[in-house]
JSON list of C-alpha atoms in Angstrom, two decimals:
[
{"chain": "A", "resi": 1, "resn": "UNK", "atom": "CA", "xyz": [86.88, 104.23, 133.12]},
{"chain": "A", "resi": 2, "resn": "UNK", "atom": "CA", "xyz": [89.46, 102.86, 130.67]},
{"chain": "A", "resi": 3, "resn": "UNK", "atom": "CA", "xyz": [87.10, 100.04, 129.74]},
{"chain": "A", "resi": 4, "resn": "UNK", "atom": "CA", "xyz": [84.46, 102.62, 128.86]},
{"chain": "A", "resi": 5, "resn": "UNK", "atom": "CA", "xyz": [86.85, 104.76, 126.82]},
{"chain": "A", "resi": 6, "resn": "UNK", "atom": "CA", "xyz": [89.98, 102.78, 125.84]},
{"chain": "A", "resi": 7, "resn": "UNK", "atom": "CA", "xyz": [91.04, 105.51, 123.44]},
{"chain": "A", "resi": 8, "resn": "UNK", "atom": "CA", "xyz": [91.51, 108.20, 126.09]},
{"chain": "A", "resi": 9, "resn": "UNK", "atom": "CA", "xyz": [95.24, 108.78, 126.54]},
{"chain": "A", "resi": 10, "resn": "UNK", "atom": "CA", "xyz": [94.75, 110.80, 129.73]},
{"chain": "A", "resi": 11, "resn": "UNK", "atom": "CA", "xyz": [93.06, 107.86, 131.45]},
{"chain": "A", "resi": 12, "resn": "UNK", "atom": "CA", "xyz": [96.10, 105.67, 130.79]},
{"chain": "A", "resi": 13, "resn": "UNK", "atom": "CA", "xyz": [98.46, 108.45, 131.86]},
{"chain": "A", "resi": 14, "resn": "UNK", "atom": "CA", "xyz": [96.49, 109.03, 135.06]},
{"chain": "A", "resi": 15, "resn": "UNK", "atom": "CA", "xyz": [96.56, 105.35, 135.97]},
{"chain": "A", "resi": 16, "resn": "UNK", "atom": "CA", "xyz": [100.28, 105.31, 135.16]},
{"chain": "A", "resi": 17, "resn": "UNK", "atom": "CA", "xyz": [100.82, 108.20, 137.60]},
{"chain": "A", "resi": 18, "resn": "UNK", "atom": "CA", "xyz": [99.13, 106.11, 140.30]},
{"chain": "A", "resi": 19, "resn": "UNK", "atom": "CA", "xyz": [101.26, 103.06, 139.51]},
{"chain": "A", "resi": 20, "resn": "UNK", "atom": "CA", "xyz": [104.40, 105.22, 139.63]},
{"chain": "A", "resi": 21, "resn": "UNK", "atom": "CA", "xyz": [103.40, 106.60, 143.04]},
{"chain": "A", "resi": 22, "resn": "UNK", "atom": "CA", "xyz": [103.01, 102.98, 144.20]},
{"chain": "A", "resi": 23, "resn": "UNK", "atom": "CA", "xyz": [106.46, 102.15, 142.77]},
{"chain": "A", "resi": 24, "resn": "UNK", "atom": "CA", "xyz": [104.86, 99.69, 140.35]},
{"chain": "A", "resi": 25, "resn": "UNK", "atom": "CA", "xyz": [107.10, 100.94, 137.59]},
{"chain": "A", "resi": 26, "resn": "UNK", "atom": "CA", "xyz": [106.57, 98.19, 135.02]},
{"chain": "A", "resi": 27, "resn": "UNK", "atom": "CA", "xyz": [102.82, 98.77, 135.15]},
{"chain": "A", "resi": 28, "resn": "UNK", "atom": "CA", "xyz": [103.40, 102.52, 134.95]},
{"chain": "A", "resi": 29, "resn": "UNK", "atom": "CA", "xyz": [105.62, 102.12, 131.89]},
{"chain": "A", "resi": 30, "resn": "UNK", "atom": "CA", "xyz": [103.01, 100.01, 130.14]},
{"chain": "A", "resi": 31, "resn": "UNK", "atom": "CA", "xyz": [100.29, 102.61, 130.69]},
{"chain": "A", "resi": 32, "resn": "UNK", "atom": "CA", "xyz": [102.51, 105.57, 129.79]},
{"chain": "A", "resi": 33, "resn": "UNK", "atom": "CA", "xyz": [103.54, 103.81, 126.60]},
{"chain": "A", "resi": 34, "resn": "UNK", "atom": "CA", "xyz": [99.91, 103.17, 125.70]},
{"chain": "A", "resi": 35, "resn": "UNK", "atom": "CA", "xyz": [99.09, 106.82, 126.37]},
{"chain": "A", "resi": 36, "resn": "UNK", "atom": "CA", "xyz": [101.96, 107.86, 124.09]},
{"chain": "A", "resi": 37, "resn": "UNK", "atom": "CA", "xyz": [100.67, 105.56, 121.34]},
{"chain": "A", "resi": 38, "resn": "UNK", "atom": "CA", "xyz": [97.30, 107.26, 121.59]},
{"chain": "A", "resi": 39, "resn": "UNK", "atom": "CA", "xyz": [98.70, 110.80, 121.86]},
{"chain": "A", "resi": 40, "resn": "UNK", "atom": "CA", "xyz": [102.33, 110.93, 120.66]},
{"chain": "A", "resi": 41, "resn": "UNK", "atom": "CA", "xyz": [102.47, 114.72, 120.73]},
{"chain": "A", "resi": 42, "resn": "UNK", "atom": "CA", "xyz": [102.01, 115.18, 124.48]},
{"chain": "A", "resi": 43, "resn": "UNK", "atom": "CA", "xyz": [105.29, 116.20, 126.16]},
{"chain": "A", "resi": 44, "resn": "UNK", "atom": "CA", "xyz": [103.92, 115.67, 129.67]},
{"chain": "A", "resi": 45, "resn": "UNK", "atom": "CA", "xyz": [103.48, 111.94, 129.12]},
{"chain": "A", "resi": 46, "resn": "UNK", "atom": "CA", "xyz": [107.04, 111.55, 127.86]},
{"chain": "A", "resi": 47, "resn": "UNK", "atom": "CA", "xyz": [108.34, 113.45, 130.89]},
{"chain": "A", "resi": 48, "resn": "UNK", "atom": "CA", "xyz": [106.22, 111.33, 133.24]},
{"chain": "A", "resi": 49, "resn": "UNK", "atom": "CA", "xyz": [107.45, 108.08, 131.66]},
{"chain": "A", "resi": 50, "resn": "UNK", "atom": "CA", "xyz": [110.98, 109.41, 132.04]},
{"chain": "A", "resi": 51, "resn": "UNK", "atom": "CA", "xyz": [110.42, 109.67, 135.80]},
{"chain": "A", "resi": 52, "resn": "UNK", "atom": "CA", "xyz": [109.61, 105.96, 135.93]},
{"chain": "A", "resi": 53, "resn": "UNK", "atom": "CA", "xyz": [112.71, 105.10, 133.93]},
{"chain": "A", "resi": 54, "resn": "UNK", "atom": "CA", "xyz": [114.76, 107.33, 136.21]},
{"chain": "A", "resi": 55, "resn": "UNK", "atom": "CA", "xyz": [113.38, 105.65, 139.34]},
{"chain": "A", "resi": 56, "resn": "UNK", "atom": "CA", "xyz": [114.39, 102.30, 137.81]},
{"chain": "A", "resi": 57, "resn": "UNK", "atom": "CA", "xyz": [117.88, 103.72, 137.11]},
{"chain": "A", "resi": 58, "resn": "UNK", "atom": "CA", "xyz": [117.31, 103.23, 133.39]},
{"chain": "A", "resi": 59, "resn": "UNK", "atom": "CA", "xyz": [118.99, 106.54, 132.83]},
{"chain": "A", "resi": 60, "resn": "UNK", "atom": "CA", "xyz": [119.48, 106.38, 129.07]},
{"chain": "A", "resi": 61, "resn": "UNK", "atom": "CA", "xyz": [115.78, 105.69, 128.56]},
{"chain": "A", "resi": 62, "resn": "UNK", "atom": "CA", "xyz": [114.90, 108.52, 130.94]},
{"chain": "A", "resi": 63, "resn": "UNK", "atom": "CA", "xyz": [117.17, 110.93, 129.05]},
{"chain": "A", "resi": 64, "resn": "UNK", "atom": "CA", "xyz": [115.56, 109.94, 125.77]},
{"chain": "A", "resi": 65, "resn": "UNK", "atom": "CA", "xyz": [112.06, 110.65, 127.10]},
{"chain": "A", "resi": 66, "resn": "UNK", "atom": "CA", "xyz": [113.01, 113.96, 128.70]},
{"chain": "A", "resi": 67, "resn": "UNK", "atom": "CA", "xyz": [114.80, 115.07, 125.55]},
{"chain": "A", "resi": 68, "resn": "UNK", "atom": "CA", "xyz": [111.78, 114.18, 123.44]},
{"chain": "A", "resi": 69, "resn": "UNK", "atom": "CA", "xyz": [109.52, 116.11, 125.79]},
{"chain": "A", "resi": 70, "resn": "UNK", "atom": "CA", "xyz": [111.79, 119.13, 125.33]},
{"chain": "A", "resi": 71, "resn": "UNK", "atom": "CA", "xyz": [111.70, 118.69, 121.55]},
{"chain": "A", "resi": 72, "resn": "UNK", "atom": "CA", "xyz": [107.91, 118.77, 121.71]},
{"chain": "A", "resi": 73, "resn": "UNK", "atom": "CA", "xyz": [107.91, 121.74, 124.11]},
{"chain": "A", "resi": 74, "resn": "UNK", "atom": "CA", "xyz": [111.20, 123.68, 124.36]},
{"chain": "A", "resi": 75, "resn": "UNK", "atom": "CA", "xyz": [109.77, 125.56, 127.35]},
{"chain": "A", "resi": 76, "resn": "UNK", "atom": "CA", "xyz": [108.92, 122.45, 129.37]},
{"chain": "A", "resi": 77, "resn": "UNK", "atom": "CA", "xyz": [110.62, 123.57, 132.57]},
{"chain": "A", "resi": 78, "resn": "UNK", "atom": "CA", "xyz": [110.18, 120.35, 134.52]},
{"chain": "A", "resi": 79, "resn": "UNK", "atom": "CA", "xyz": [111.59, 118.24, 131.69]},
{"chain": "A", "resi": 80, "resn": "UNK", "atom": "CA", "xyz": [114.81, 120.26, 131.99]},
{"chain": "A", "resi": 81, "resn": "UNK", "atom": "CA", "xyz": [114.84, 119.76, 135.76]},
{"chain": "A", "resi": 82, "resn": "UNK", "atom": "CA", "xyz": [114.16, 116.03, 135.49]},
{"chain": "A", "resi": 83, "resn": "UNK", "atom": "CA", "xyz": [116.81, 115.60, 132.81]},
{"chain": "A", "resi": 84, "resn": "UNK", "atom": "CA", "xyz": [119.26, 117.57, 134.94]},
{"chain": "A", "resi": 85, "resn": "UNK", "atom": "CA", "xyz": [118.62, 115.28, 137.89]},
{"chain": "A", "resi": 86, "resn": "UNK", "atom": "CA", "xyz": [119.21, 112.27, 135.66]},
{"chain": "A", "resi": 87, "resn": "UNK", "atom": "CA", "xyz": [122.51, 113.73, 134.45]},
{"chain": "A", "resi": 88, "resn": "UNK", "atom": "CA", "xyz": [123.40, 114.29, 138.11]},
{"chain": "A", "resi": 89, "resn": "UNK", "atom": "CA", "xyz": [122.72, 110.65, 138.88]},
{"chain": "A", "resi": 90, "resn": "UNK", "atom": "CA", "xyz": [125.02, 109.70, 136.00]},
{"chain": "A", "resi": 91, "resn": "UNK", "atom": "CA", "xyz": [127.71, 112.09, 137.33]},
{"chain": "A", "resi": 92, "resn": "UNK", "atom": "CA", "xyz": [127.43, 114.16, 134.16]},
{"chain": "A", "resi": 93, "resn": "UNK", "atom": "CA", "xyz": [127.53, 117.29, 136.25]},
{"chain": "A", "resi": 94, "resn": "UNK", "atom": "CA", "xyz": [128.21, 119.94, 133.60]},
{"chain": "A", "resi": 95, "resn": "UNK", "atom": "CA", "xyz": [125.16, 118.83, 131.62]},
{"chain": "A", "resi": 96, "resn": "UNK", "atom": "CA", "xyz": [123.09, 118.81, 134.80]},
{"chain": "A", "resi": 97, "resn": "UNK", "atom": "CA", "xyz": [124.15, 122.38, 135.57]},
{"chain": "A", "resi": 98, "resn": "UNK", "atom": "CA", "xyz": [123.30, 123.52, 132.03]},
{"chain": "A", "resi": 99, "resn": "UNK", "atom": "CA", "xyz": [119.79, 122.04, 132.21]},
{"chain": "A", "resi": 100, "resn": "UNK", "atom": "CA", "xyz": [119.12, 123.52, 135.64]},
{"chain": "A", "resi": 101, "resn": "UNK", "atom": "CA", "xyz": [120.28, 126.92, 134.49]},
{"chain": "A", "resi": 102, "resn": "UNK", "atom": "CA", "xyz": [118.00, 126.71, 131.47]},
{"chain": "A", "resi": 103, "resn": "UNK", "atom": "CA", "xyz": [115.06, 125.78, 133.70]},
{"chain": "A", "resi": 104, "resn": "UNK", "atom": "CA", "xyz": [115.79, 128.76, 135.95]},
{"chain": "A", "resi": 105, "resn": "UNK", "atom": "CA", "xyz": [115.99, 131.04, 132.91]},
{"chain": "A", "resi": 106, "resn": "UNK", "atom": "CA", "xyz": [112.56, 129.83, 131.84]},
{"chain": "A", "resi": 107, "resn": "UNK", "atom": "CA", "xyz": [111.13, 130.20, 135.35]},
{"chain": "A", "resi": 108, "resn": "UNK", "atom": "CA", "xyz": [113.22, 132.20, 137.86]},
{"chain": "A", "resi": 109, "resn": "UNK", "atom": "CA", "xyz": [110.94, 130.99, 140.65]},
{"chain": "A", "resi": 110, "resn": "UNK", "atom": "CA", "xyz": [111.58, 127.32, 139.88]},
{"chain": "A", "resi": 111, "resn": "UNK", "atom": "CA", "xyz": [112.58, 125.93, 143.26]},
{"chain": "A", "resi": 112, "resn": "UNK", "atom": "CA", "xyz": [113.29, 122.53, 141.72]},
{"chain": "A", "resi": 113, "resn": "UNK", "atom": "CA", "xyz": [115.84, 124.02, 139.36]},
{"chain": "A", "resi": 114, "resn": "UNK", "atom": "CA", "xyz": [117.71, 125.69, 142.19]},
{"chain": "A", "resi": 115, "resn": "UNK", "atom": "CA", "xyz": [117.58, 122.60, 144.41]},
{"chain": "A", "resi": 116, "resn": "UNK", "atom": "CA", "xyz": [118.90, 120.19, 141.76]},
{"chain": "A", "resi": 117, "resn": "UNK", "atom": "CA", "xyz": [121.60, 122.64, 140.71]},
{"chain": "A", "resi": 118, "resn": "UNK", "atom": "CA", "xyz": [122.54, 123.14, 144.36]},
{"chain": "A", "resi": 119, "resn": "UNK", "atom": "CA", "xyz": [122.81, 119.40, 144.92]},
{"chain": "A", "resi": 120, "resn": "UNK", "atom": "CA", "xyz": [124.94, 119.10, 141.79]},
{"chain": "A", "resi": 121, "resn": "UNK", "atom": "CA", "xyz": [127.28, 121.82, 143.02]},
{"chain": "A", "resi": 122, "resn": "UNK", "atom": "CA", "xyz": [127.45, 119.94, 146.35]},
{"chain": "A", "resi": 123, "resn": "UNK", "atom": "CA", "xyz": [128.59, 116.76, 144.64]},
{"chain": "A", "resi": 124, "resn": "UNK", "atom": "CA", "xyz": [131.18, 118.75, 142.69]},
{"chain": "A", "resi": 125, "resn": "UNK", "atom": "CA", "xyz": [132.58, 120.19, 145.93]},
{"chain": "A", "resi": 126, "resn": "UNK", "atom": "CA", "xyz": [131.49, 123.71, 144.98]},
{"chain": "A", "resi": 127, "resn": "UNK", "atom": "CA", "xyz": [130.02, 124.32, 148.39]},
{"chain": "A", "resi": 128, "resn": "UNK", "atom": "CA", "xyz": [129.41, 128.08, 148.34]},
{"chain": "A", "resi": 129, "resn": "UNK", "atom": "CA", "xyz": [127.47, 127.86, 145.07]},
{"chain": "A", "resi": 130, "resn": "UNK", "atom": "CA", "xyz": [125.56, 124.90, 146.45]},
{"chain": "A", "resi": 131, "resn": "UNK", "atom": "CA", "xyz": [124.60, 126.81, 149.58]},
{"chain": "A", "resi": 132, "resn": "UNK", "atom": "CA", "xyz": [123.45, 129.80, 147.53]},
{"chain": "A", "resi": 133, "resn": "UNK", "atom": "CA", "xyz": [121.21, 127.69, 145.29]},
{"chain": "A", "resi": 134, "resn": "UNK", "atom": "CA", "xyz": [119.77, 125.57, 148.08]},
{"chain": "A", "resi": 135, "resn": "UNK", "atom": "CA", "xyz": [119.04, 128.69, 150.12]},
{"chain": "A", "resi": 136, "resn": "UNK", "atom": "CA", "xyz": [117.28, 130.23, 147.14]},
{"chain": "A", "resi": 137, "resn": "UNK", "atom": "CA", "xyz": [115.18, 127.08, 146.69]},
{"chain": "A", "resi": 138, "resn": "UNK", "atom": "CA", "xyz": [114.15, 127.28, 150.35]},
{"chain": "A", "resi": 139, "resn": "UNK", "atom": "CA", "xyz": [113.32, 130.98, 150.03]},
{"chain": "A", "resi": 140, "resn": "UNK", "atom": "CA", "xyz": [111.02, 130.13, 147.13]},
{"chain": "A", "resi": 141, "resn": "UNK", "atom": "CA", "xyz": [109.47, 127.19, 148.96]},
{"chain": "A", "resi": 142, "resn": "UNK", "atom": "CA", "xyz": [109.96, 127.33, 152.75]},
{"chain": "A", "resi": 143, "resn": "UNK", "atom": "CA", "xyz": [108.34, 123.90, 153.16]},
{"chain": "A", "resi": 144, "resn": "UNK", "atom": "CA", "xyz": [110.82, 122.22, 150.77]},
{"chain": "A", "resi": 145, "resn": "UNK", "atom": "CA", "xyz": [112.09, 119.65, 153.28]},
{"chain": "A", "resi": 146, "resn": "UNK", "atom": "CA", "xyz": [114.43, 117.89, 150.86]},
{"chain": "A", "resi": 147, "resn": "UNK", "atom": "CA", "xyz": [116.25, 121.13, 150.01]},
{"chain": "A", "resi": 148, "resn": "UNK", "atom": "CA", "xyz": [116.50, 121.96, 153.72]},
{"chain": "A", "resi": 149, "resn": "UNK", "atom": "CA", "xyz": [118.01, 118.57, 154.54]},
{"chain": "A", "resi": 150, "resn": "UNK", "atom": "CA", "xyz": [120.41, 118.81, 151.61]},
{"chain": "A", "resi": 151, "resn": "UNK", "atom": "CA", "xyz": [121.56, 122.24, 152.81]},
{"chain": "A", "resi": 152, "resn": "UNK", "atom": "CA", "xyz": [122.12, 120.64, 156.21]},
{"chain": "A", "resi": 153, "resn": "UNK", "atom": "CA", "xyz": [124.50, 118.13, 154.60]},
{"chain": "A", "resi": 154, "resn": "UNK", "atom": "CA", "xyz": [126.34, 121.06, 153.08]},
{"chain": "A", "resi": 155, "resn": "UNK", "atom": "CA", "xyz": [126.67, 122.78, 156.45]},
{"chain": "A", "resi": 156, "resn": "UNK", "atom": "CA", "xyz": [127.87, 119.54, 158.03]},
{"chain": "A", "resi": 157, "resn": "UNK", "atom": "CA", "xyz": [130.48, 119.00, 155.32]},
{"chain": "A", "resi": 158, "resn": "UNK", "atom": "CA", "xyz": [131.74, 122.52, 156.00]},
{"chain": "A", "resi": 159, "resn": "UNK", "atom": "CA", "xyz": [131.83, 121.92, 159.77]},
{"chain": "A", "resi": 160, "resn": "UNK", "atom": "CA", "xyz": [128.87, 124.21, 160.47]},
{"chain": "A", "resi": 161, "resn": "UNK", "atom": "CA", "xyz": [127.14, 121.83, 162.87]},
{"chain": "A", "resi": 162, "resn": "UNK", "atom": "CA", "xyz": [124.81, 124.34, 164.54]},
{"chain": "A", "resi": 163, "resn": "UNK", "atom": "CA", "xyz": [123.45, 125.44, 161.15]},
{"chain": "A", "resi": 164, "resn": "UNK", "atom": "CA", "xyz": [123.16, 121.81, 160.04]},
{"chain": "A", "resi": 165, "resn": "UNK", "atom": "CA", "xyz": [121.17, 120.85, 163.12]},
{"chain": "A", "resi": 166, "resn": "UNK", "atom": "CA", "xyz": [118.92, 123.88, 162.73]},
{"chain": "A", "resi": 167, "resn": "UNK", "atom": "CA", "xyz": [118.10, 122.83, 159.18]},
{"chain": "A", "resi": 168, "resn": "UNK", "atom": "CA", "xyz": [117.56, 119.21, 160.17]},
{"chain": "A", "resi": 169, "resn": "UNK", "atom": "CA", "xyz": [115.26, 120.17, 163.03]},
{"chain": "A", "resi": 170, "resn": "UNK", "atom": "CA", "xyz": [113.19, 122.09, 160.51]},
{"chain": "A", "resi": 171, "resn": "UNK", "atom": "CA", "xyz": [113.18, 119.20, 158.03]},
{"chain": "A", "resi": 172, "resn": "UNK", "atom": "CA", "xyz": [112.06, 116.75, 160.72]},
{"chain": "A", "resi": 173, "resn": "UNK", "atom": "CA", "xyz": [109.34, 119.15, 161.82]},
{"chain": "A", "resi": 174, "resn": "UNK", "atom": "CA", "xyz": [108.05, 119.23, 158.25]},
{"chain": "A", "resi": 175, "resn": "UNK", "atom": "CA", "xyz": [108.32, 115.45, 157.76]},
{"chain": "A", "resi": 176, "resn": "UNK", "atom": "CA", "xyz": [108.46, 113.79, 161.20]},
{"chain": "A", "resi": 177, "resn": "UNK", "atom": "CA", "xyz": [108.17, 110.25, 159.77]},
{"chain": "A", "resi": 178, "resn": "UNK", "atom": "CA", "xyz": [111.07, 110.59, 157.33]},
{"chain": "A", "resi": 179, "resn": "UNK", "atom": "CA", "xyz": [113.69, 108.06, 158.46]},
{"chain": "A", "resi": 180, "resn": "UNK", "atom": "CA", "xyz": [116.34, 109.71, 156.31]},
{"chain": "A", "resi": 181, "resn": "UNK", "atom": "CA", "xyz": [115.92, 113.06, 158.04]},
{"chain": "A", "resi": 182, "resn": "UNK", "atom": "CA", "xyz": [115.96, 111.41, 161.47]},
{"chain": "A", "resi": 183, "resn": "UNK", "atom": "CA", "xyz": [119.19, 109.65, 160.52]},
{"chain": "A", "resi": 184, "resn": "UNK", "atom": "CA", "xyz": [120.72, 112.92, 159.37]},
{"chain": "A", "resi": 185, "resn": "UNK", "atom": "CA", "xyz": [119.75, 114.54, 162.65]},
{"chain": "A", "resi": 186, "resn": "UNK", "atom": "CA", "xyz": [121.19, 111.76, 164.83]},
{"chain": "A", "resi": 187, "resn": "UNK", "atom": "CA", "xyz": [124.40, 111.50, 162.86]},
{"chain": "A", "resi": 188, "resn": "UNK", "atom": "CA", "xyz": [125.01, 115.22, 162.79]},
{"chain": "A", "resi": 189, "resn": "UNK", "atom": "CA", "xyz": [124.75, 115.29, 166.55]},
{"chain": "A", "resi": 190, "resn": "UNK", "atom": "CA", "xyz": [127.20, 112.38, 166.63]},
{"chain": "A", "resi": 191, "resn": "UNK", "atom": "CA", "xyz": [129.69, 114.27, 164.49]},
{"chain": "A", "resi": 192, "resn": "UNK", "atom": "CA", "xyz": [129.25, 117.46, 166.48]},
{"chain": "A", "resi": 193, "resn": "UNK", "atom": "CA", "xyz": [129.87, 115.85, 169.84]},
{"chain": "A", "resi": 194, "resn": "UNK", "atom": "CA", "xyz": [132.12, 113.01, 168.63]},
{"chain": "A", "resi": 195, "resn": "UNK", "atom": "CA", "xyz": [129.86, 110.70, 170.62]},
{"chain": "A", "resi": 196, "resn": "UNK", "atom": "CA", "xyz": [128.53, 107.19, 170.02]},
{"chain": "A", "resi": 197, "resn": "UNK", "atom": "CA", "xyz": [124.83, 108.00, 169.65]},
{"chain": "A", "resi": 198, "resn": "UNK", "atom": "CA", "xyz": [125.08, 108.07, 165.87]},
{"chain": "A", "resi": 199, "resn": "UNK", "atom": "CA", "xyz": [126.82, 104.70, 165.78]},
{"chain": "A", "resi": 200, "resn": "UNK", "atom": "CA", "xyz": [124.02, 103.19, 167.86]},
{"chain": "A", "resi": 201, "resn": "UNK", "atom": "CA", "xyz": [121.48, 104.75, 165.50]},
{"chain": "A", "resi": 202, "resn": "UNK", "atom": "CA", "xyz": [123.14, 102.95, 162.58]},
{"chain": "A", "resi": 203, "resn": "UNK", "atom": "CA", "xyz": [122.91, 99.66, 164.47]},
{"chain": "A", "resi": 204, "resn": "UNK", "atom": "CA", "xyz": [119.25, 100.20, 165.29]},
{"chain": "A", "resi": 205, "resn": "UNK", "atom": "CA", "xyz": [118.07, 101.63, 161.97]},
{"chain": "A", "resi": 206, "resn": "UNK", "atom": "CA", "xyz": [115.16, 99.90, 160.30]},
{"chain": "A", "resi": 207, "resn": "UNK", "atom": "CA", "xyz": [114.64, 101.78, 157.06]},
{"chain": "A", "resi": 208, "resn": "UNK", "atom": "CA", "xyz": [111.81, 100.98, 154.70]},
{"chain": "A", "resi": 209, "resn": "UNK", "atom": "CA", "xyz": [112.61, 100.01, 151.12]},
{"chain": "A", "resi": 210, "resn": "UNK", "atom": "CA", "xyz": [111.55, 103.48, 150.03]},
{"chain": "A", "resi": 211, "resn": "UNK", "atom": "CA", "xyz": [113.89, 105.20, 152.50]},
{"chain": "A", "resi": 212, "resn": "UNK", "atom": "CA", "xyz": [116.82, 102.78, 152.27]},
{"chain": "A", "resi": 213, "resn": "UNK", "atom": "CA", "xyz": [118.69, 104.68, 149.55]},
{"chain": "A", "resi": 214, "resn": "UNK", "atom": "CA", "xyz": [118.30, 107.96, 151.42]},
{"chain": "A", "resi": 215, "resn": "UNK", "atom": "CA", "xyz": [119.47, 106.37, 154.67]},
{"chain": "A", "resi": 216, "resn": "UNK", "atom": "CA", "xyz": [122.44, 104.75, 152.95]},
{"chain": "A", "resi": 217, "resn": "UNK", "atom": "CA", "xyz": [123.42, 108.08, 151.44]},
{"chain": "A", "resi": 218, "resn": "UNK", "atom": "CA", "xyz": [123.09, 109.74, 154.85]},
{"chain": "A", "resi": 219, "resn": "UNK", "atom": "CA", "xyz": [125.29, 107.14, 156.53]},
{"chain": "A", "resi": 220, "resn": "UNK", "atom": "CA", "xyz": [127.94, 107.39, 153.82]},
{"chain": "A", "resi": 221, "resn": "UNK", "atom": "CA", "xyz": [127.95, 111.20, 153.90]},
{"chain": "A", "resi": 222, "resn": "UNK", "atom": "CA", "xyz": [128.39, 111.10, 157.67]},
{"chain": "A", "resi": 223, "resn": "UNK", "atom": "CA", "xyz": [131.22, 108.55, 157.56]},
{"chain": "A", "resi": 224, "resn": "UNK", "atom": "CA", "xyz": [133.03, 110.75, 155.03]},
{"chain": "A", "resi": 225, "resn": "UNK", "atom": "CA", "xyz": [132.47, 113.98, 156.97]},
{"chain": "A", "resi": 226, "resn": "UNK", "atom": "CA", "xyz": [133.61, 112.28, 160.20]},
{"chain": "A", "resi": 227, "resn": "UNK", "atom": "CA", "xyz": [136.81, 111.16, 158.50]},
{"chain": "A", "resi": 228, "resn": "UNK", "atom": "CA", "xyz": [136.00, 107.47, 158.99]},
{"chain": "A", "resi": 229, "resn": "UNK", "atom": "CA", "xyz": [136.10, 106.67, 155.27]},
{"chain": "A", "resi": 230, "resn": "UNK", "atom": "CA", "xyz": [137.90, 108.34, 152.39]},
{"chain": "A", "resi": 231, "resn": "UNK", "atom": "CA", "xyz": [135.57, 109.90, 149.81]},
{"chain": "A", "resi": 232, "resn": "UNK", "atom": "CA", "xyz": [138.05, 109.20, 147.03]},
{"chain": "A", "resi": 233, "resn": "UNK", "atom": "CA", "xyz": [137.94, 105.51, 147.90]},
{"chain": "A", "resi": 234, "resn": "UNK", "atom": "CA", "xyz": [134.16, 105.47, 148.12]},
{"chain": "A", "resi": 235, "resn": "UNK", "atom": "CA", "xyz": [133.14, 105.87, 144.44]},
{"chain": "A", "resi": 236, "resn": "UNK", "atom": "CA", "xyz": [129.71, 104.28, 144.75]},
{"chain": "A", "resi": 237, "resn": "UNK", "atom": "CA", "xyz": [127.44, 106.12, 147.15]},
{"chain": "A", "resi": 238, "resn": "UNK", "atom": "CA", "xyz": [123.92, 104.60, 147.43]},
{"chain": "A", "resi": 239, "resn": "UNK", "atom": "CA", "xyz": [121.05, 106.98, 146.89]},
{"chain": "A", "resi": 240, "resn": "UNK", "atom": "CA", "xyz": [123.07, 109.74, 145.24]}
]
């Protein structure tokens, strides 16, 4: 289709979306950039290119694209959420909270805004606020497996193992092939019973490249919550 109409920005953006879903980020960036050349006033393309930069951990480039999308459309709710999540990844938590709050002001039913803000509160150790936001995200979207699993991590950190397992059972039911959720489930049972099953799961784990960051984050969270490692001496947590 692009060969037939090489001046259509949406065709390049659509192909870029496909490349991004395939984790072919360099190809995605090339197509998004071409789409932006053809239609520099489209905020959605800037936000989409920002997602590729974010996935590549090119956070400054991602921030620039999200900020430009917001300049083009100050009511672009998802650009605020994406920028907030980038700030979170950079540990710029106050800025992440501000962007999430703005997204929620623009759309009070924005489950993504509540989930990212809840995760940010979690990383800041503000557990009650995290639980409130994650619960609200799940109320808005009961099939939001990521928010459910993140709330489970909160429950586990607070020693609420029954609640954590209930959430993880639900997350696994929604996404039965998600290795990260299965790891969370096994490790939470290991923490609850102080058994060795979770240790054996770590030995046996065979995560895909896509799930490796999530699994690494899960393992690290569990080691911290079990008191095996010191969070203050673990500054770099994969997948966070």
